[in-house]
Amino acid sequence: MRFLQWKNRLAPERLKAVNGLYKMKKWVEDHGLKRAAVTNAPRENAELIISILGLTDFFEALIIGSECEHPKPHPDPYLEALEALKVSKDHTFVFEVSLLPSAPSKYCSKPLFFREI
């Protein structure tokens, strides 16, 4: 019950974008870069958070780890994102919102990591 309350009522009130998110979003859009969200969160949660942050139209693909043969940190979700976007790993970079870097550093040519605050 408590999670449902957060999800339906409190999440929109308490979820805030990290500093610089919308500036980065504009830069990515201005440069015409393709983009996908790759997460191990359940689809419903990921869609809710993306929606609250106003990013629904920003991502061209949403890849859910549990819907892949192997979830993160296995590379399958990242490789599926590359396929969905029809891009090469040689022309890709990753923004990872995590305390620890994970698989993309091995499968994308320019991984960029930052810490969630």
Coordinates of C-alpha atoms in Angstrom, one line a residue, residues 3 6-7 37-50 62-67 71-72:
F3 CA 4.5 2.0 -2.5
W6 CA 4.2 7.0 -3.3
K7 CA 3.7 5.9 -6.9
A37 CA 16.7 4.5 -21.5
V38 CA 18.1 1.2 -20.2
T39 CA 17.1 0.2 -16.7
N40 CA 16.5 -2.8 -14.4
A41 CA 13.4 -1.0 -12.9
P42 CA 10.0 -2.6 -13.6
R43 CA 8.5 -1.1 -16.8
E44 CA 5.7 0.6 -14.9
N45 CA 8.1 2.4 -12.5
A46 CA 10.4 3.4 -15.3
E47 CA 7.6 4.8 -17.4
L48 CA 6.2 6.7 -14.4
I49 CA 9.6 8.3 -13.6
I50 CA 10.3 9.2 -17.2
L62 CA 13.0 2.0 -23.3
I63 CA 14.8 -1.2 -22.6
I64 CA 13.9 -3.1 -19.4
G65 CA 16.5 -5.5 -18.1
S66 CA 14.1 -8.1 -17.0
E67 CA 12.6 -8.2 -20.5
P71 CA 19.4 -8.0 -17.0
K72 CA 22.1 -5.4 -16.2

